[in-house]
Amino acid sequence: MVATANQSKNQHEEWGFSTRAIHQAQTSLDQSRATTMPIYQTSTYTQVLDGTPVHYEYGRGDSPNREALEDTLTALENGQFAVVFGSGMAACDAILRHLNPGDHIIAGLDLYGGVYRLLEQVYRQHHIAVDYCTFDTDDWVTRIRPTTRLVWLETPTNPLLHVIDIERVTQKAHLHDLTVVVDNTFASPYLQNPLCLGADLVVHSMTKYIAGHSDVIGGVVIGGDARWRESLQFLRNATGPILGPFDAWLILRGVKTLALRMQQHTQNALHIVQFLKTHPRVSQLYYPEGQVAYSKQMRGGGGMISFVLKDADTTHVYEVLRKFRVFAVAESLGGVESLVSHPATMTHSAIPEEERNRRGIVPGLIRLSVGIEDVKDLIADLEHALD
Ligand SMILES: *Cc1c(COP(=O)(O)O)cnc(C)c1O
């Protein structure tokens, strides 16, 4: 019935990013000849029983909307396959389920709080050990044990936007047969492709830049080696954290404008970086551009900016946050609307205070997810809030 662009995956390698984002999942459809993918909102598929192999049986297995999204994401990350899940956390969990009791992980020190919680409060109980490190130097290799299986990192990191050299970490890890997983949520496939730098698996919270409109939750694992595909699909069907047809459709619609959005997020962020750089109340500014590994692996700095308000405690920061009119005070990131957050009491509150301060997540730290509004209005909003 539905033929997604599977067969043409490799023919489209010459296409640019946006052409792939828009046309990779083009469906040569049923009689309706709909130009965009319809929503196959069904939990089951009628079987013919005439001996022809069935592709779709039950909605927890394969679904046309998920497959169309997977084809697109495979093309955008230059991978061999993608498997989408009902959330970014479900995507991370599906990878971690490949480990066995006694195995060991080396993870980045700056990790999304939910991933940290999954490792510490779920996988530790299953006797999976984790060491955290910065990957700033090659010293992390001294942490490798005979039981080490995975290296897990995010770059740029959250909330300090530190850029980790993916190629360098991967080369060292592969000498020890370790699988390297890169959470590419902050950069999006438009700004960075970890598989091209040697990483084995990429995960995204599609909730953020890929979907881009703060209206849907989803996750994906994309890989360069098809061996992972089967077991990830098996796990998704066996454990059930699927992305529904409508959510897959919404994300596919969002991803078509990923390039335009990332260009505008980055352009707006650069203006705001310039503004904050000379602001008397800003004592420290964090942005990916200009860091050592930046030009090796990123094609733009993206929309995330963090800065420290001079001599400020939480009360001072809250006074500032209450004054924003355009930026909304909220967790999450990557949507068209600008958000502002206070990592110490919001996204990173689960980390003990002393440890937070040691990592630079001080009470005066503010994180911006710069949206795609008119930048003059964003700067006026910041000017007013910081006044
Ligand atoms: C949000 C996020 C996740 C978790 O994704 P959900 O879609 O919220 O489950 C994982 N990693 C990073 C870097 C994130 O920002």
CSV table of C-alpha atoms and ligand atoms in Angstrom, one decimal:
chain,number,residue,atom,x,y,z
A,1,MET,CA,0.0,0.0,0.0
A,2,VAL,CA,2.3,2.7,1.2
A,3,ALA,CA,5.8,2.8,-0.2
A,4,THR,CA,7.9,5.2,1.8
A,5,ALA,CA,11.1,6.3,0.2
A,6,ASN,CA,13.1,3.4,1.5
A,7,GLN,CA,14.3,2.2,-1.8
A,8,SER,CA,15.6,5.7,-2.8
A,9,LYS,CA,17.5,6.4,0.4
A,10,ASN,CA,20.9,6.2,-1.3
A,11,GLN,CA,19.9,7.9,-4.5
A,12,HIS,CA,19.2,11.1,-2.6
A,13,GLU,CA,22.6,11.5,-1.1
A,14,GLU,CA,23.3,14.5,-3.4
A,15,TRP,CA,20.3,16.3,-2.1
A,16,GLY,CA,20.9,19.2,0.3
A,17,PHE,CA,19.6,19.2,3.9
A,18,SER,CA,16.3,20.9,3.3
A,19,THR,CA,15.4,18.9,0.2
A,20,ARG,CA,16.0,15.8,2.2
A,21,ALA,CA,14.0,17.2,5.2
A,22,ILE,CA,11.1,17.9,2.9
A,23,HIS,CA,11.2,15.1,0.3
A,24,GLN,CA,13.0,12.1,1.8
A,25,ALA,CA,9.8,10.7,3.2
A,26,GLN,CA,7.8,11.5,0.1
A,27,THR,CA,5.2,8.8,-0.3
A,28,SER,CA,4.1,7.3,-3.5
A,29,LEU,CA,0.7,6.8,-2.1
A,30,ASP,CA,-2.6,5.1,-2.5
A,31,GLN,CA,-5.2,6.3,-5.0
A,32,SER,CA,-5.7,9.7,-3.2
A,33,ARG,CA,-2.2,10.9,-4.4
A,34,ALA,CA,-2.0,13.1,-1.3
A,35,THR,CA,1.0,15.4,-1.5
A,36,THR,CA,1.8,15.1,2.2
A,37,MET,CA,1.7,12.1,4.4
A,38,PRO,CA,-1.8,11.3,5.7
A,39,ILE,CA,-2.1,10.2,9.3
A,40,TYR,CA,-2.6,6.5,9.6
A,41,GLN,CA,-4.5,6.7,12.8
A,42,THR,CA,-5.1,3.0,13.2
A,43,SER,CA,-4.1,0.4,15.8
A,44,THR,CA,-4.3,-2.6,13.4
A,45,TYR,CA,-4.1,-3.5,9.7
A,46,THR,CA,-6.4,-5.8,7.8
A,47,GLN,CA,-4.6,-9.0,6.7
A,48,VAL,CA,-5.3,-10.5,3.2
A,49,LEU,CA,-4.2,-14.1,3.9
A,50,ASP,CA,-3.3,-14.8,0.3
A,51,GLY,CA,0.3,-15.6,1.0
A,52,THR,CA,1.8,-12.2,0.3
A,53,PRO,CA,4.1,-11.0,3.1
A,54,VAL,CA,2.4,-8.5,5.4
A,55,HIS,CA,4.3,-5.4,6.4
A,56,TYR,CA,1.9,-3.8,8.8
A,57,GLU,CA,0.1,-5.9,11.3
A,58,TYR,CA,-0.4,-4.1,14.6
A,59,GLY,CA,0.3,-0.5,15.6
A,60,ARG,CA,3.0,-1.3,18.2
A,61,GLY,CA,5.1,-2.8,15.4
A,62,ASP,CA,5.6,-0.8,12.2
A,63,SER,CA,3.5,2.2,11.2
A,64,PRO,CA,3.6,4.3,8.0
A,65,ASN,CA,3.9,7.6,9.9
A,66,ARG,CA,6.8,6.4,12.0
A,67,GLU,CA,8.6,4.9,9.0
A,68,ALA,CA,8.3,8.2,7.0
A,69,LEU,CA,9.8,10.1,9.9
A,70,GLU,CA,12.6,7.5,10.3
A,71,ASP,CA,13.5,7.7,6.7
A,72,THR,CA,13.9,11.4,7.0
A,73,LEU,CA,15.9,11.4,10.2
A,74,THR,CA,18.2,8.7,8.7
A,75,ALA,CA,18.9,11.0,5.8
A,76,LEU,CA,19.5,14.1,7.9
A,77,GLU,CA,22.0,12.4,10.2
A,78,ASN,CA,23.7,10.4,7.4
A,79,GLY,CA,22.9,7.2,9.1
A,80,GLN,CA,21.8,3.7,8.0
A,81,PHE,CA,18.6,3.6,10.1
A,82,ALA,CA,16.5,5.4,12.6
A,83,VAL,CA,14.1,4.1,15.3
A,84,VAL,CA,11.7,6.6,16.8
A,85,PHE,CA,10.3,6.3,20.3
A,86,GLY,CA,7.6,8.0,22.4
A,87,SER,CA,10.1,10.2,24.1
A,88,GLY,CA,13.8,11.1,24.2
A,89,MET,CA,14.1,9.1,27.5
A,90,ALA,CA,12.5,6.0,25.9
A,91,ALA,CA,15.2,6.3,23.1
A,92,CYS,CA,18.0,6.5,25.7
A,93,ASP,CA,16.5,3.6,27.7
A,94,ALA,CA,16.3,1.4,24.6
A,95,ILE,CA,20.1,1.8,24.1
A,96,LEU,CA,20.8,1.2,27.8
A,97,ARG,CA,18.7,-2.0,27.8
A,98,HIS,CA,21.5,-3.6,25.6
A,99,LEU,CA,23.8,-3.6,28.7
A,100,ASN,CA,24.0,-6.5,31.2
A,101,PRO,CA,24.5,-6.5,35.0
A,102,GLY,CA,28.1,-5.8,35.7
A,103,ASP,CA,28.7,-3.6,32.7
A,104,HIS,CA,30.2,-0.2,33.1
A,105,ILE,CA,29.5,3.2,31.3
A,106,ILE,CA,31.7,6.3,31.0
A,107,ALA,CA,29.4,9.3,30.7
A,108,GLY,CA,29.8,13.0,30.4
A,109,LEU,CA,29.7,15.1,33.6
A,110,ASP,CA,27.2,17.5,32.1
A,111,LEU,CA,24.2,15.3,31.2
A,112,TYR,CA,20.5,16.0,30.8
A,113,GLY,CA,19.0,15.5,34.2
A,114,GLY,CA,16.6,12.8,33.0
A,115,VAL,CA,19.5,10.7,31.6
A,116,TYR,CA,21.4,11.1,34.9
A,117,ARG,CA,18.3,10.0,36.8
A,118,LEU,CA,17.9,7.0,34.5
A,119,LEU,CA,21.5,5.9,35.0
A,120,GLU,CA,21.5,6.6,38.8
A,121,GLN,CA,18.1,5.5,39.9
A,122,VAL,CA,17.2,2.8,37.4
A,123,TYR,CA,20.3,1.2,35.9
A,124,ARG,CA,22.4,1.3,39.0
A,125,GLN,CA,19.8,-1.0,40.6
A,126,HIS,CA,20.5,-3.4,37.7
A,127,HIS,CA,24.2,-3.4,38.7
A,128,ILE,CA,25.3,-1.1,35.9
A,129,ALA,CA,28.1,1.2,37.0
A,130,VAL,CA,28.7,4.7,35.7
A,131,ASP,CA,31.7,7.0,35.9
A,132,TYR,CA,31.4,10.7,34.9
A,133,CYS,CA,34.1,12.8,33.3
A,134,THR,CA,34.5,15.9,31.2
A,135,PHE,CA,36.3,14.5,28.2
A,136,ASP,CA,38.4,17.7,28.2
A,137,THR,CA,41.6,15.7,27.9
A,138,ASP,CA,42.3,12.0,27.1
A,139,ASP,CA,42.6,11.2,30.8
A,140,TRP,CA,39.1,9.6,30.7
A,141,VAL,CA,40.6,6.5,29.1
A,142,THR,CA,42.2,5.6,32.5
A,143,ARG,CA,38.6,5.0,33.7
A,144,ILE,CA,38.1,2.2,31.2
A,145,ARG,CA,37.6,-1.2,32.9
A,146,PRO,CA,37.4,-4.7,31.4
A,147,THR,CA,33.6,-4.3,31.8
A,148,THR,CA,33.2,-0.9,30.1
A,149,ARG,CA,30.8,-1.1,27.2
A,150,LEU,CA,29.5,2.4,26.5
A,151,VAL,CA,30.7,6.0,26.3
A,152,TRP,CA,27.8,8.4,26.5
A,153,LEU,CA,28.1,12.1,25.9
A,154,GLU,CA,26.2,15.3,25.0
A,155,THR,CA,27.7,18.1,23.1
A,156,PRO,CA,27.2,21.1,23.5
A,157,THR,CA,26.6,20.3,27.1
A,158,ASN,CA,23.7,21.5,29.2
A,159,PRO,CA,23.7,24.2,30.6
A,160,LEU,CA,27.3,25.3,30.1
A,161,LEU,CA,27.4,24.6,26.4
A,162,HIS,CA,30.8,23.1,26.5
A,163,VAL,CA,31.9,21.6,23.1
A,164,ILE,CA,33.3,18.1,23.4
A,165,ASP,CA,35.5,16.8,20.5
A,166,ILE,CA,33.4,13.9,19.2
A,167,GLU,CA,36.0,12.6,16.8
A,168,ARG,CA,38.8,12.5,19.4
A,169,VAL,CA,36.7,10.7,22.0
A,170,THR,CA,35.5,8.2,19.4
A,171,GLN,CA,38.9,7.4,18.2
A,172,LYS,CA,40.1,6.6,21.7
A,173,ALA,CA,36.9,4.7,22.5
A,174,HIS,CA,37.1,2.5,19.5
A,175,LEU,CA,40.7,1.4,20.4
A,176,HIS,CA,38.9,-0.3,23.3
A,177,ASP,CA,35.9,-1.6,21.4
A,178,LEU,CA,33.5,0.8,23.2
A,179,THR,CA,30.2,2.0,21.7
A,180,VAL,CA,30.0,5.7,21.5
A,181,VAL,CA,26.6,7.3,22.0
A,182,VAL,CA,26.1,11.1,21.3
A,183,ASP,CA,23.0,12.9,22.5
A,184,ASN,CA,22.8,15.5,19.7
A,185,THR,CA,19.6,17.2,20.9
A,186,PHE,CA,21.2,20.6,21.5
A,187,ALA,CA,22.8,20.9,18.1
A,188,SER,CA,20.2,19.2,15.9
A,189,PRO,CA,21.3,17.3,12.7
A,190,TYR,CA,21.4,20.7,11.0
A,191,LEU,CA,24.4,21.9,13.0
A,192,GLN,CA,26.2,18.6,13.8
A,193,ASN,CA,26.3,15.0,12.6
A,194,PRO,CA,28.1,12.8,15.1
A,195,LEU,CA,27.9,9.6,12.9
A,196,CYS,CA,30.1,11.4,10.4
A,197,LEU,CA,32.6,12.0,13.2
A,198,GLY,CA,32.7,8.3,14.1
A,199,ALA,CA,30.0,8.0,16.8
A,200,ASP,CA,28.1,4.7,16.7
A,201,LEU,CA,24.7,5.9,17.8
A,202,VAL,CA,23.0,9.3,18.0
A,203,VAL,CA,20.0,10.1,20.2
A,204,HIS,CA,17.7,13.1,20.0
A,205,SER,CA,14.9,14.3,22.1
A,206,MET,CA,12.8,15.2,19.1
A,207,THR,CA,10.7,17.2,21.5
A,208,LYS,CA,13.3,20.0,21.1
A,209,TYR,CA,14.7,21.3,17.8
A,210,ILE,CA,13.6,18.5,15.5
A,211,ALA,CA,9.9,18.9,16.2
A,212,GLY,CA,10.5,22.6,17.1
A,213,HIS,CA,7.1,23.8,18.2
A,214,SER,CA,6.8,22.8,21.8
A,215,ASP,CA,3.8,20.7,21.1
A,216,VAL,CA,4.9,17.0,21.0
A,217,ILE,CA,7.2,14.6,22.8
A,218,GLY,CA,9.4,12.1,21.0
A,219,GLY,CA,12.8,10.5,20.7
A,220,VAL,CA,15.0,8.8,18.2
A,221,VAL,CA,18.1,6.6,17.9
A,222,ILE,CA,20.0,6.8,14.6
A,223,GLY,CA,22.8,4.5,13.8
A,224,GLY,CA,25.5,3.9,11.3
A,225,ASP,CA,25.5,0.2,11.7
A,226,ALA,CA,22.3,-1.7,10.8
A,227,ARG,CA,23.0,-4.4,13.4
A,228,TRP,CA,21.5,-2.1,16.1
A,229,ARG,CA,18.4,-1.5,14.1
A,230,GLU,CA,16.8,-4.9,14.6
A,231,SER,CA,17.4,-5.1,18.3
A,232,LEU,CA,16.1,-1.5,18.8
A,233,GLN,CA,13.0,-2.3,16.8
A,234,PHE,CA,12.5,-5.5,18.7
A,235,LEU,CA,12.8,-3.7,22.1
A,236,ARG,CA,10.4,-1.0,21.0
A,237,ASN,CA,7.8,-3.6,20.1
A,238,ALA,CA,8.6,-5.8,23.1
A,239,THR,CA,8.5,-3.0,25.7
A,240,GLY,CA,6.0,-0.7,24.0
A,241,PRO,CA,7.3,2.9,24.2
A,242,ILE,CA,6.0,3.9,20.7
A,243,LEU,CA,5.5,7.2,19.1
A,244,GLY,CA,1.8,7.4,18.0
A,245,PRO,CA,0.9,8.1,14.3
A,246,PHE,CA,-0.3,11.7,15.0
A,247,ASP,CA,2.9,12.6,17.0
A,248,ALA,CA,5.0,11.1,14.2
A,249,TRP,CA,3.1,13.2,11.7
A,250,LEU,CA,3.5,16.4,13.7
A,251,ILE,CA,7.3,15.8,14.0
A,252,LEU,CA,7.6,15.1,10.3
A,253,ARG,CA,5.8,18.4,9.6
A,254,GLY,CA,8.1,20.2,12.1
A,255,VAL,CA,11.3,18.8,10.7
A,256,LYS,CA,10.7,20.2,7.2
A,257,THR,CA,11.5,23.7,8.5
A,258,LEU,CA,14.5,22.6,10.7
A,259,ALA,CA,17.1,24.3,8.5
A,260,LEU,CA,15.2,27.6,8.4
A,261,ARG,CA,14.5,27.5,12.1
A,262,MET,CA,18.1,26.7,13.0
A,263,GLN,CA,19.4,29.5,10.9
A,264,GLN,CA,17.1,31.9,12.6
A,265,HIS,CA,17.8,30.5,16.1
A,266,THR,CA,21.5,30.9,15.5
A,267,GLN,CA,21.3,34.4,13.9
A,268,ASN,CA,19.1,35.6,16.8
A,269,ALA,CA,21.5,34.0,19.4
A,270,LEU,CA,24.5,35.7,17.8
A,271,HIS,CA,22.8,39.1,18.3
A,272,ILE,CA,22.0,38.3,21.8
A,273,VAL,CA,25.6,37.1,22.5
A,274,GLN,CA,26.8,40.5,21.3
A,275,PHE,CA,24.3,42.2,23.5
A,276,LEU,CA,25.2,40.2,26.7
A,277,LYS,CA,28.9,40.3,26.1
A,278,THR,CA,29.1,44.0,27.0
A,279,HIS,CA,26.3,44.1,29.5
A,280,PRO,CA,27.5,45.4,32.9
A,281,ARG,CA,25.3,42.8,34.9
A,282,VAL,CA,26.8,39.8,33.0
A,283,SER,CA,29.9,38.3,34.5
A,284,GLN,CA,30.2,35.1,32.4
A,285,LEU,CA,28.8,34.1,29.0
A,286,TYR,CA,28.6,30.6,27.6
A,287,TYR,CA,28.1,29.8,23.9
A,288,PRO,CA,29.6,27.1,21.7
A,289,GLU,CA,31.2,29.3,19.0
A,290,GLY,CA,34.9,30.0,19.5
A,291,GLN,CA,35.6,26.8,21.5
A,292,VAL,CA,38.4,24.5,20.4
A,293,ALA,CA,36.3,21.7,18.9
A,294,TYR,CA,33.6,24.0,17.6
A,295,SER,CA,34.9,24.6,14.1
A,296,LYS,CA,35.8,20.9,13.7
A,297,GLN,CA,32.3,19.6,14.1
A,298,MET,CA,29.6,22.3,14.3
A,299,ARG,CA,28.2,24.4,11.4
A,300,GLY,CA,26.7,27.1,13.8
A,301,GLY,CA,26.3,27.8,17.4
A,302,GLY,CA,22.6,27.2,17.7
A,303,GLY,CA,20.0,28.9,19.9
A,304,MET,CA,21.2,28.0,23.5
A,305,ILE,CA,23.0,30.7,25.5
A,306,SER,CA,23.9,30.6,29.2
A,307,PHE,CA,25.2,33.5,31.3
A,308,VAL,CA,25.9,34.4,34.9
A,309,LEU,CA,24.3,37.4,36.5
A,310,LYS,CA,27.0,39.3,38.5
A,311,ASP,CA,26.8,38.9,42.3
A,312,ALA,CA,23.4,37.4,42.0
A,313,ASP,CA,21.7,34.8,44.2
A,314,THR,CA,18.4,33.0,43.4
A,315,THR,CA,16.3,35.8,44.7
A,316,HIS,CA,18.0,38.3,42.3
A,317,VAL,CA,17.6,35.9,39.4
A,318,TYR,CA,13.9,35.4,40.1
A,319,GLU,CA,13.4,39.2,40.2
A,320,VAL,CA,14.9,39.3,36.7
A,321,LEU,CA,12.9,36.3,35.4
A,322,ARG,CA,9.6,37.8,36.5
A,323,LYS,CA,10.3,40.8,34.3
A,324,PHE,CA,10.4,39.0,31.0
A,325,ARG,CA,7.5,39.6,28.7
A,326,VAL,CA,8.5,37.7,25.5
A,327,PHE,CA,10.7,35.0,26.9
A,328,ALA,CA,8.6,32.5,28.9
A,329,VAL,CA,10.0,31.1,32.1
A,330,ALA,CA,10.0,27.4,31.3
A,331,GLU,CA,12.0,24.2,31.1
A,332,SER,CA,12.6,22.6,27.7
A,333,LEU,CA,14.2,24.2,24.7
A,334,GLY,CA,14.4,24.2,20.9
A,335,GLY,CA,10.9,25.6,20.1
A,336,VAL,CA,10.1,28.6,18.0
A,337,GLU,CA,9.3,30.6,21.2
A,338,SER,CA,12.0,31.9,23.4
A,339,LEU,CA,12.4,30.4,26.9
A,340,VAL,CA,14.4,31.4,29.9
A,341,SER,CA,15.3,29.2,32.8
A,342,HIS,CA,17.2,29.0,36.1
A,343,PRO,CA,19.2,25.7,36.0
A,344,ALA,CA,20.0,25.7,39.7
A,345,THR,CA,16.4,25.5,40.8
A,346,MET,CA,14.8,24.1,37.6
A,347,THR,CA,16.5,21.7,35.2
A,348,HIS,CA,19.4,20.8,37.5
A,349,SER,CA,17.8,21.0,40.9
A,350,ALA,CA,18.3,17.3,41.4
A,351,ILE,CA,22.1,17.7,41.6
A,352,PRO,CA,23.3,18.4,45.2
A,353,GLU,CA,24.2,22.1,45.7
A,354,GLU,CA,27.9,21.6,46.3
A,355,GLU,CA,28.2,19.4,43.2
A,356,ARG,CA,26.2,22.0,41.2
A,357,ASN,CA,28.6,24.8,42.3
A,358,ARG,CA,31.6,22.7,41.5
A,359,ARG,CA,30.3,22.2,38.0
A,360,GLY,CA,29.6,25.9,37.5
A,361,ILE,CA,25.8,25.7,37.8
A,362,VAL,CA,25.9,28.6,40.3
A,363,PRO,CA,22.8,30.4,41.6
A,364,GLY,CA,23.3,33.4,39.2
A,365,LEU,CA,23.3,31.2,36.1
A,366,ILE,CA,20.5,31.8,33.6
A,367,ARG,CA,19.8,29.7,30.5
A,368,LEU,CA,18.2,31.0,27.3
A,369,SER,CA,16.6,29.0,24.5
A,370,VAL,CA,16.5,31.7,21.9
A,371,GLY,CA,13.5,31.4,19.7
A,372,ILE,CA,12.8,32.7,16.2
A,373,GLU,CA,10.9,35.9,17.1
A,374,ASP,CA,12.1,39.3,15.9
A,375,VAL,CA,15.5,39.7,17.6
A,376,LYS,CA,14.9,43.4,18.4
A,377,ASP,CA,12.0,42.3,20.6
A,378,LEU,CA,14.1,39.7,22.3
A,379,ILE,CA,16.8,42.2,23.0
A,380,ALA,CA,14.4,44.8,24.3
A,381,ASP,CA,12.9,42.1,26.6
A,382,LEU,CA,16.4,41.2,27.9
A,383,GLU,CA,17.3,44.9,28.3
A,384,HIS,CA,14.1,45.4,30.4
A,385,ALA,CA,14.6,42.3,32.5
A,386,LEU,CA,18.3,43.1,33.2
A,387,ASP,CA,17.6,46.7,33.9
B,1,LIG,C1,14.9,16.8,26.7
B,1,LIG,C2,16.1,16.0,26.6
B,1,LIG,C3,16.2,14.6,26.8
B,1,LIG,C4,14.9,13.8,27.1
B,1,LIG,O1,14.0,13.9,26.1
B,1,LIG,P1,12.4,13.8,26.3
B,1,LIG,O2,11.8,14.0,24.9
B,1,LIG,O3,12.0,14.9,27.2
B,1,LIG,O4,12.1,12.5,26.9
B,1,LIG,C5,17.4,13.9,26.6
B,1,LIG,N1,18.5,14.6,26.3
B,1,LIG,C6,18.5,16.0,26.2
B,1,LIG,C7,19.8,16.6,25.9
B,1,LIG,C8,17.4,16.7,26.3
B,1,LIG,O5,17.4,18.0,26.2
